[in-house]
């Protein structure tokens, strides 16, 4: 096949980004197709582990619809994890074989482990704290802490949450609770 463009993909070794008929796909250097040429944009999620470098890094794929991009997620083996229906996707960590993703629909964030929705798209922001294995969430301008299964650790009622090592500080009207 004749390709419009062939280039390397940042943060990924042994794969090539191919453009054919205006759409992008991915092949590995053994000429095996990983992602079909059907996307308007593909980028690495930049996931890194010391022992494997970027090998477990997956792909954030996008399609343009009505001058707006919709994003999905494909793992490093080419399996679709999330369909192209999100305005933004961020990957956090692999917990053994699990992929933690925060995906926005418009301005509301949801949390996924692999393709399973753990938290509905009702949060202004979600941040994963790797050291404590918890989520700092913001809803209606208030923050709280949940575990990765959505169980409440700290109620969503604080003005700000900061995590310093194993300590969680919850601020409300200039008062601090250390947990």
JSON list of C-alpha atoms in Angstrom, two decimals:
[
{"chain": "A", "resi": 1, "resn": "UNK", "atom": "CA", "xyz": [0.00, 0.00, 0.00]},
{"chain": "A", "resi": 2, "resn": "UNK", "atom": "CA", "xyz": [1.10, 3.55, -0.67]},
{"chain": "A", "resi": 3, "resn": "UNK", "atom": "CA", "xyz": [0.92, 5.77, 2.42]},
{"chain": "A", "resi": 4, "resn": "UNK", "atom": "CA", "xyz": [0.50, 9.55, 2.58]},
{"chain": "A", "resi": 5, "resn": "UNK", "atom": "CA", "xyz": [2.86, 9.73, 5.59]},
{"chain": "A", "resi": 6, "resn": "UNK", "atom": "CA", "xyz": [4.93, 7.37, 7.74]},
{"chain": "A", "resi": 7, "resn": "UNK", "atom": "CA", "xyz": [6.45, 8.63, 10.99]},
{"chain": "A", "resi": 8, "resn": "UNK", "atom": "CA", "xyz": [7.51, 7.50, 14.44]},
{"chain": "A", "resi": 9, "resn": "UNK", "atom": "CA", "xyz": [5.20, 8.05, 17.38]},
{"chain": "A", "resi": 10, "resn": "UNK", "atom": "CA", "xyz": [6.49, 9.99, 20.38]},
{"chain": "A", "resi": 11, "resn": "UNK", "atom": "CA", "xyz": [6.93, 7.83, 23.51]},
{"chain": "A", "resi": 12, "resn": "UNK", "atom": "CA", "xyz": [6.53, 4.60, 21.55]},
{"chain": "A", "resi": 13, "resn": "UNK", "atom": "CA", "xyz": [9.30, 2.41, 20.18]},
{"chain": "A", "resi": 14, "resn": "UNK", "atom": "CA", "xyz": [8.87, -0.21, 17.46]},
{"chain": "A", "resi": 15, "resn": "UNK", "atom": "CA", "xyz": [5.64, 1.26, 16.07]},
{"chain": "A", "resi": 16, "resn": "UNK", "atom": "CA", "xyz": [4.94, 3.56, 13.15]},
{"chain": "A", "resi": 17, "resn": "UNK", "atom": "CA", "xyz": [2.15, 6.09, 12.67]},
{"chain": "A", "resi": 18, "resn": "UNK", "atom": "CA", "xyz": [0.74, 5.74, 9.15]},
{"chain": "A", "resi": 19, "resn": "UNK", "atom": "CA", "xyz": [-1.48, 8.14, 7.27]},
{"chain": "A", "resi": 20, "resn": "UNK", "atom": "CA", "xyz": [-3.51, 6.69, 4.41]},
{"chain": "A", "resi": 21, "resn": "UNK", "atom": "CA", "xyz": [-6.34, 8.51, 2.63]},
{"chain": "A", "resi": 22, "resn": "UNK", "atom": "CA", "xyz": [-6.17, 11.23, 5.29]},
{"chain": "A", "resi": 23, "resn": "UNK", "atom": "CA", "xyz": [-6.64, 8.86, 8.26]},
{"chain": "A", "resi": 24, "resn": "UNK", "atom": "CA", "xyz": [-4.10, 7.59, 10.79]},
{"chain": "A", "resi": 25, "resn": "UNK", "atom": "CA", "xyz": [-3.34, 4.07, 11.98]},
{"chain": "A", "resi": 26, "resn": "UNK", "atom": "CA", "xyz": [-0.50, 2.21, 13.75]},
{"chain": "A", "resi": 27, "resn": "UNK", "atom": "CA", "xyz": [1.65, -0.75, 12.70]},
{"chain": "A", "resi": 28, "resn": "UNK", "atom": "CA", "xyz": [4.51, -2.37, 14.55]},
{"chain": "A", "resi": 29, "resn": "UNK", "atom": "CA", "xyz": [7.92, -2.92, 12.93]},
{"chain": "A", "resi": 30, "resn": "UNK", "atom": "CA", "xyz": [6.98, -6.53, 12.11]},
{"chain": "A", "resi": 31, "resn": "UNK", "atom": "CA", "xyz": [4.38, -5.01, 9.77]},
{"chain": "A", "resi": 32, "resn": "UNK", "atom": "CA", "xyz": [1.45, -6.12, 11.95]},
{"chain": "A", "resi": 33, "resn": "UNK", "atom": "CA", "xyz": [-1.52, -3.79, 12.10]},
{"chain": "A", "resi": 34, "resn": "UNK", "atom": "CA", "xyz": [-2.28, -2.51, 15.61]},
{"chain": "A", "resi": 35, "resn": "UNK", "atom": "CA", "xyz": [-4.80, 0.23, 14.78]},
{"chain": "A", "resi": 36, "resn": "UNK", "atom": "CA", "xyz": [-6.66, 0.57, 11.46]},
{"chain": "A", "resi": 37, "resn": "UNK", "atom": "CA", "xyz": [-6.32, 3.81, 9.48]},
{"chain": "A", "resi": 38, "resn": "UNK", "atom": "CA", "xyz": [-9.59, 5.39, 10.63]},
{"chain": "A", "resi": 39, "resn": "UNK", "atom": "CA", "xyz": [-8.61, 8.21, 12.99]},
{"chain": "A", "resi": 40, "resn": "UNK", "atom": "CA", "xyz": [-7.91, 11.91, 12.50]},
{"chain": "A", "resi": 41, "resn": "UNK", "atom": "CA", "xyz": [-5.37, 11.91, 15.33]},
{"chain": "A", "resi": 42, "resn": "UNK", "atom": "CA", "xyz": [-3.47, 9.31, 17.35]},
{"chain": "A", "resi": 43, "resn": "UNK", "atom": "CA", "xyz": [-1.09, 10.01, 20.22]},
{"chain": "A", "resi": 44, "resn": "UNK", "atom": "CA", "xyz": [0.58, 7.96, 22.91]},
{"chain": "A", "resi": 45, "resn": "UNK", "atom": "CA", "xyz": [-0.85, 8.24, 26.42]},
{"chain": "A", "resi": 46, "resn": "UNK", "atom": "CA", "xyz": [2.79, 8.57, 27.66]},
{"chain": "A", "resi": 47, "resn": "UNK", "atom": "CA", "xyz": [2.32, 5.89, 30.36]},
{"chain": "A", "resi": 48, "resn": "UNK", "atom": "CA", "xyz": [5.75, 4.94, 31.70]},
{"chain": "A", "resi": 49, "resn": "UNK", "atom": "CA", "xyz": [7.07, 2.25, 34.03]},
{"chain": "A", "resi": 50, "resn": "UNK", "atom": "CA", "xyz": [10.71, 1.98, 34.99]},
{"chain": "A", "resi": 51, "resn": "UNK", "atom": "CA", "xyz": [10.99, -1.73, 34.16]},
{"chain": "A", "resi": 52, "resn": "UNK", "atom": "CA", "xyz": [9.11, -1.62, 30.83]},
{"chain": "A", "resi": 53, "resn": "UNK", "atom": "CA", "xyz": [9.65, 2.01, 29.71]},
{"chain": "A", "resi": 54, "resn": "UNK", "atom": "CA", "xyz": [6.74, 3.01, 27.43]},
{"chain": "A", "resi": 55, "resn": "UNK", "atom": "CA", "xyz": [5.84, -0.54, 26.28]},
{"chain": "A", "resi": 56, "resn": "UNK", "atom": "CA", "xyz": [2.49, -0.52, 28.14]},
{"chain": "A", "resi": 57, "resn": "UNK", "atom": "CA", "xyz": [1.63, 2.92, 26.83]},
{"chain": "A", "resi": 58, "resn": "UNK", "atom": "CA", "xyz": [-1.66, 2.92, 24.94]},
{"chain": "A", "resi": 59, "resn": "UNK", "atom": "CA", "xyz": [-3.19, 5.30, 22.41]},
{"chain": "A", "resi": 60, "resn": "UNK", "atom": "CA", "xyz": [-5.60, 8.19, 22.62]},
{"chain": "A", "resi": 61, "resn": "UNK", "atom": "CA", "xyz": [-7.38, 8.26, 19.27]},
{"chain": "A", "resi": 62, "resn": "UNK", "atom": "CA", "xyz": [-9.56, 11.04, 17.91]},
{"chain": "A", "resi": 63, "resn": "UNK", "atom": "CA", "xyz": [-12.08, 11.62, 15.18]},
{"chain": "A", "resi": 64, "resn": "UNK", "atom": "CA", "xyz": [-13.27, 15.02, 14.01]},
{"chain": "A", "resi": 65, "resn": "UNK", "atom": "CA", "xyz": [-17.01, 15.60, 14.01]},
{"chain": "A", "resi": 66, "resn": "UNK", "atom": "CA", "xyz": [-18.52, 19.01, 13.24]},
{"chain": "A", "resi": 67, "resn": "UNK", "atom": "CA", "xyz": [-15.20, 20.81, 13.91]},
{"chain": "A", "resi": 68, "resn": "UNK", "atom": "CA", "xyz": [-14.93, 19.06, 17.29]},
{"chain": "A", "resi": 69, "resn": "UNK", "atom": "CA", "xyz": [-12.74, 16.11, 18.24]},
{"chain": "A", "resi": 70, "resn": "UNK", "atom": "CA", "xyz": [-14.12, 13.07, 20.03]},
{"chain": "A", "resi": 71, "resn": "UNK", "atom": "CA", "xyz": [-11.56, 10.83, 21.70]},
{"chain": "A", "resi": 72, "resn": "UNK", "atom": "CA", "xyz": [-11.36, 7.15, 22.53]},
{"chain": "A", "resi": 73, "resn": "UNK", "atom": "CA", "xyz": [-8.73, 4.88, 24.03]},
{"chain": "A", "resi": 74, "resn": "UNK", "atom": "CA", "xyz": [-6.96, 1.85, 22.58]},
{"chain": "A", "resi": 75, "resn": "UNK", "atom": "CA", "xyz": [-4.56, -0.24, 24.68]},
{"chain": "A", "resi": 76, "resn": "UNK", "atom": "CA", "xyz": [-1.02, -1.16, 23.64]},
{"chain": "A", "resi": 77, "resn": "UNK", "atom": "CA", "xyz": [-2.27, -4.38, 21.99]},
{"chain": "A", "resi": 78, "resn": "UNK", "atom": "CA", "xyz": [-4.81, -2.58, 19.80]},
{"chain": "A", "resi": 79, "resn": "UNK", "atom": "CA", "xyz": [-7.94, -3.38, 21.84]},
{"chain": "A", "resi": 80, "resn": "UNK", "atom": "CA", "xyz": [-10.53, -0.61, 22.01]},
{"chain": "A", "resi": 81, "resn": "UNK", "atom": "CA", "xyz": [-11.12, 0.28, 25.66]},
{"chain": "A", "resi": 82, "resn": "UNK", "atom": "CA", "xyz": [-13.22, 3.44, 25.26]},
{"chain": "A", "resi": 83, "resn": "UNK", "atom": "CA", "xyz": [-15.14, 4.46, 22.13]},
{"chain": "A", "resi": 84, "resn": "UNK", "atom": "CA", "xyz": [-14.67, 7.87, 20.51]},
{"chain": "A", "resi": 85, "resn": "UNK", "atom": "CA", "xyz": [-17.22, 9.83, 22.52]},
{"chain": "A", "resi": 86, "resn": "UNK", "atom": "CA", "xyz": [-15.14, 11.88, 24.96]},
{"chain": "A", "resi": 87, "resn": "UNK", "atom": "CA", "xyz": [-13.88, 15.46, 24.82]},
{"chain": "A", "resi": 88, "resn": "UNK", "atom": "CA", "xyz": [-10.68, 14.58, 26.72]},
{"chain": "A", "resi": 89, "resn": "UNK", "atom": "CA", "xyz": [-9.00, 11.44, 28.08]},
{"chain": "A", "resi": 90, "resn": "UNK", "atom": "CA", "xyz": [-6.16, 11.09, 30.56]},
{"chain": "A", "resi": 91, "resn": "UNK", "atom": "CA", "xyz": [-4.52, 7.86, 31.65]},
{"chain": "A", "resi": 92, "resn": "UNK", "atom": "CA", "xyz": [-3.13, 7.41, 35.12]},
{"chain": "A", "resi": 93, "resn": "UNK", "atom": "CA", "xyz": [-1.73, 4.02, 35.97]},
{"chain": "A", "resi": 94, "resn": "UNK", "atom": "CA", "xyz": [-1.66, 0.34, 35.29]},
{"chain": "A", "resi": 95, "resn": "UNK", "atom": "CA", "xyz": [-2.62, -1.60, 38.38]},
{"chain": "A", "resi": 96, "resn": "UNK", "atom": "CA", "xyz": [-1.15, -4.88, 37.18]},
{"chain": "A", "resi": 97, "resn": "UNK", "atom": "CA", "xyz": [-3.25, -5.24, 34.02]},
{"chain": "A", "resi": 98, "resn": "UNK", "atom": "CA", "xyz": [-5.81, -2.52, 34.77]},
{"chain": "A", "resi": 99, "resn": "UNK", "atom": "CA", "xyz": [-5.80, 0.82, 32.98]},
{"chain": "A", "resi": 100, "resn": "UNK", "atom": "CA", "xyz": [-7.10, 3.83, 34.96]},
{"chain": "A", "resi": 101, "resn": "UNK", "atom": "CA", "xyz": [-8.67, 6.52, 32.78]},
{"chain": "A", "resi": 102, "resn": "UNK", "atom": "CA", "xyz": [-10.35, 9.84, 33.45]},
{"chain": "A", "resi": 103, "resn": "UNK", "atom": "CA", "xyz": [-12.61, 10.77, 30.54]},
{"chain": "A", "resi": 104, "resn": "UNK", "atom": "CA", "xyz": [-14.51, 14.00, 30.08]},
{"chain": "A", "resi": 105, "resn": "UNK", "atom": "CA", "xyz": [-17.85, 14.39, 28.35]},
{"chain": "A", "resi": 106, "resn": "UNK", "atom": "CA", "xyz": [-17.98, 18.13, 27.81]},
{"chain": "A", "resi": 107, "resn": "UNK", "atom": "CA", "xyz": [-16.82, 19.59, 31.10]},
{"chain": "A", "resi": 108, "resn": "UNK", "atom": "CA", "xyz": [-17.79, 16.61, 33.30]},
{"chain": "A", "resi": 109, "resn": "UNK", "atom": "CA", "xyz": [-15.28, 13.92, 34.24]},
{"chain": "A", "resi": 110, "resn": "UNK", "atom": "CA", "xyz": [-15.89, 10.23, 34.83]},
{"chain": "A", "resi": 111, "resn": "UNK", "atom": "CA", "xyz": [-13.49, 7.49, 35.97]},
{"chain": "A", "resi": 112, "resn": "UNK", "atom": "CA", "xyz": [-12.91, 4.13, 34.31]},
{"chain": "A", "resi": 113, "resn": "UNK", "atom": "CA", "xyz": [-10.94, 1.03, 35.13]},
{"chain": "A", "resi": 114, "resn": "UNK", "atom": "CA", "xyz": [-10.38, -0.47, 31.70]},
{"chain": "A", "resi": 115, "resn": "UNK", "atom": "CA", "xyz": [-13.75, -0.11, 29.94]},
{"chain": "A", "resi": 116, "resn": "UNK", "atom": "CA", "xyz": [-15.80, -0.29, 33.16]},
{"chain": "A", "resi": 117, "resn": "UNK", "atom": "CA", "xyz": [-17.29, 3.02, 34.31]},
{"chain": "A", "resi": 118, "resn": "UNK", "atom": "CA", "xyz": [-16.61, 3.45, 38.03]},
{"chain": "A", "resi": 119, "resn": "UNK", "atom": "CA", "xyz": [-17.69, 7.10, 38.44]},
{"chain": "A", "resi": 120, "resn": "UNK", "atom": "CA", "xyz": [-20.40, 8.77, 36.37]},
{"chain": "A", "resi": 121, "resn": "UNK", "atom": "CA", "xyz": [-19.60, 11.93, 34.38]},
{"chain": "A", "resi": 122, "resn": "UNK", "atom": "CA", "xyz": [-20.64, 14.34, 37.13]},
{"chain": "A", "resi": 123, "resn": "UNK", "atom": "CA", "xyz": [-17.31, 15.71, 38.39]},
{"chain": "A", "resi": 124, "resn": "UNK", "atom": "CA", "xyz": [-15.53, 18.92, 37.47]},
{"chain": "A", "resi": 125, "resn": "UNK", "atom": "CA", "xyz": [-12.18, 17.19, 37.90]},
{"chain": "A", "resi": 126, "resn": "UNK", "atom": "CA", "xyz": [-10.69, 13.89, 39.04]},
{"chain": "A", "resi": 127, "resn": "UNK", "atom": "CA", "xyz": [-7.08, 13.40, 40.06]},
{"chain": "A", "resi": 128, "resn": "UNK", "atom": "CA", "xyz": [-5.50, 10.02, 40.87]},
{"chain": "A", "resi": 129, "resn": "UNK", "atom": "CA", "xyz": [-2.98, 9.94, 43.72]},
{"chain": "A", "resi": 130, "resn": "UNK", "atom": "CA", "xyz": [-0.67, 7.03, 42.94]},
{"chain": "A", "resi": 131, "resn": "UNK", "atom": "CA", "xyz": [1.01, 6.89, 46.36]},
{"chain": "A", "resi": 132, "resn": "UNK", "atom": "CA", "xyz": [-2.27, 6.56, 48.29]},
{"chain": "A", "resi": 133, "resn": "UNK", "atom": "CA", "xyz": [-4.23, 4.81, 45.52]},
{"chain": "A", "resi": 134, "resn": "UNK", "atom": "CA", "xyz": [-7.14, 7.23, 45.80]},
{"chain": "A", "resi": 135, "resn": "UNK", "atom": "CA", "xyz": [-9.04, 9.80, 43.75]},
{"chain": "A", "resi": 136, "resn": "UNK", "atom": "CA", "xyz": [-9.37, 13.47, 44.62]},
{"chain": "A", "resi": 137, "resn": "UNK", "atom": "CA", "xyz": [-12.65, 14.57, 43.05]},
{"chain": "A", "resi": 138, "resn": "UNK", "atom": "CA", "xyz": [-14.30, 17.95, 42.62]},
{"chain": "A", "resi": 139, "resn": "UNK", "atom": "CA", "xyz": [-18.06, 18.40, 42.32]},
{"chain": "A", "resi": 140, "resn": "UNK", "atom": "CA", "xyz": [-20.02, 21.65, 42.65]},
{"chain": "A", "resi": 141, "resn": "UNK", "atom": "CA", "xyz": [-16.72, 23.41, 43.53]},
{"chain": "A", "resi": 142, "resn": "UNK", "atom": "CA", "xyz": [-16.21, 21.13, 46.57]},
{"chain": "A", "resi": 143, "resn": "UNK", "atom": "CA", "xyz": [-13.56, 18.42, 46.89]},
{"chain": "A", "resi": 144, "resn": "UNK", "atom": "CA", "xyz": [-13.42, 15.00, 48.49]},
{"chain": "A", "resi": 145, "resn": "UNK", "atom": "CA", "xyz": [-11.51, 11.73, 48.29]},
{"chain": "A", "resi": 146, "resn": "UNK", "atom": "CA", "xyz": [-12.78, 8.39, 46.97]},
{"chain": "A", "resi": 147, "resn": "UNK", "atom": "CA", "xyz": [-11.15, 5.02, 46.53]},
{"chain": "A", "resi": 148, "resn": "UNK", "atom": "CA", "xyz": [-10.79, 3.67, 42.98]},
{"chain": "A", "resi": 149, "resn": "UNK", "atom": "CA", "xyz": [-14.09, 1.80, 43.32]},
{"chain": "A", "resi": 150, "resn": "UNK", "atom": "CA", "xyz": [-16.02, 5.01, 44.11]},
{"chain": "A", "resi": 151, "resn": "UNK", "atom": "CA", "xyz": [-16.33, 4.51, 47.87]},
{"chain": "A", "resi": 152, "resn": "UNK", "atom": "CA", "xyz": [-16.13, 7.72, 49.92]},
{"chain": "A", "resi": 153, "resn": "UNK", "atom": "CA", "xyz": [-12.99, 8.19, 52.02]},
{"chain": "A", "resi": 154, "resn": "UNK", "atom": "CA", "xyz": [-13.54, 11.92, 52.65]},
{"chain": "A", "resi": 155, "resn": "UNK", "atom": "CA", "xyz": [-16.92, 13.51, 51.89]},
{"chain": "A", "resi": 156, "resn": "UNK", "atom": "CA", "xyz": [-17.12, 15.95, 48.99]},
{"chain": "A", "resi": 157, "resn": "UNK", "atom": "CA", "xyz": [-17.56, 19.05, 51.15]},
{"chain": "A", "resi": 158, "resn": "UNK", "atom": "CA", "xyz": [-14.13, 20.70, 51.33]},
{"chain": "A", "resi": 159, "resn": "UNK", "atom": "CA", "xyz": [-12.84, 23.80, 49.58]},
{"chain": "A", "resi": 160, "resn": "UNK", "atom": "CA", "xyz": [-9.51, 22.13, 48.83]},
{"chain": "A", "resi": 161, "resn": "UNK", "atom": "CA", "xyz": [-7.78, 18.79, 49.35]},
{"chain": "A", "resi": 162, "resn": "UNK", "atom": "CA", "xyz": [-4.00, 18.47, 49.33]},
{"chain": "A", "resi": 163, "resn": "UNK", "atom": "CA", "xyz": [-2.06, 15.26, 49.66]},
{"chain": "A", "resi": 164, "resn": "UNK", "atom": "CA", "xyz": [1.46, 15.35, 51.06]},
{"chain": "A", "resi": 165, "resn": "UNK", "atom": "CA", "xyz": [2.93, 11.86, 51.16]},
{"chain": "A", "resi": 166, "resn": "UNK", "atom": "CA", "xyz": [0.59, 9.72, 53.25]},
{"chain": "A", "resi": 167, "resn": "UNK", "atom": "CA", "xyz": [-1.17, 12.76, 54.77]},
{"chain": "A", "resi": 168, "resn": "UNK", "atom": "CA", "xyz": [-4.37, 14.22, 53.36]},
{"chain": "A", "resi": 169, "resn": "UNK", "atom": "CA", "xyz": [-5.23, 17.79, 54.33]},
{"chain": "A", "resi": 170, "resn": "UNK", "atom": "CA", "xyz": [-8.82, 18.89, 53.86]},
{"chain": "A", "resi": 171, "resn": "UNK", "atom": "CA", "xyz": [-9.47, 22.67, 53.92]},
{"chain": "A", "resi": 172, "resn": "UNK", "atom": "CA", "xyz": [-12.81, 24.26, 54.71]},
{"chain": "A", "resi": 173, "resn": "UNK", "atom": "CA", "xyz": [-13.22, 28.02, 55.30]},
{"chain": "A", "resi": 174, "resn": "UNK", "atom": "CA", "xyz": [-9.55, 28.46, 56.32]},
{"chain": "A", "resi": 175, "resn": "UNK", "atom": "CA", "xyz": [-9.67, 25.49, 58.71]},
{"chain": "A", "resi": 176, "resn": "UNK", "atom": "CA", "xyz": [-7.51, 22.44, 58.09]},
{"chain": "A", "resi": 177, "resn": "UNK", "atom": "CA", "xyz": [-8.27, 18.82, 58.95]},
{"chain": "A", "resi": 178, "resn": "UNK", "atom": "CA", "xyz": [-5.34, 16.41, 58.60]},
{"chain": "A", "resi": 179, "resn": "UNK", "atom": "CA", "xyz": [-6.33, 12.85, 57.89]}
]
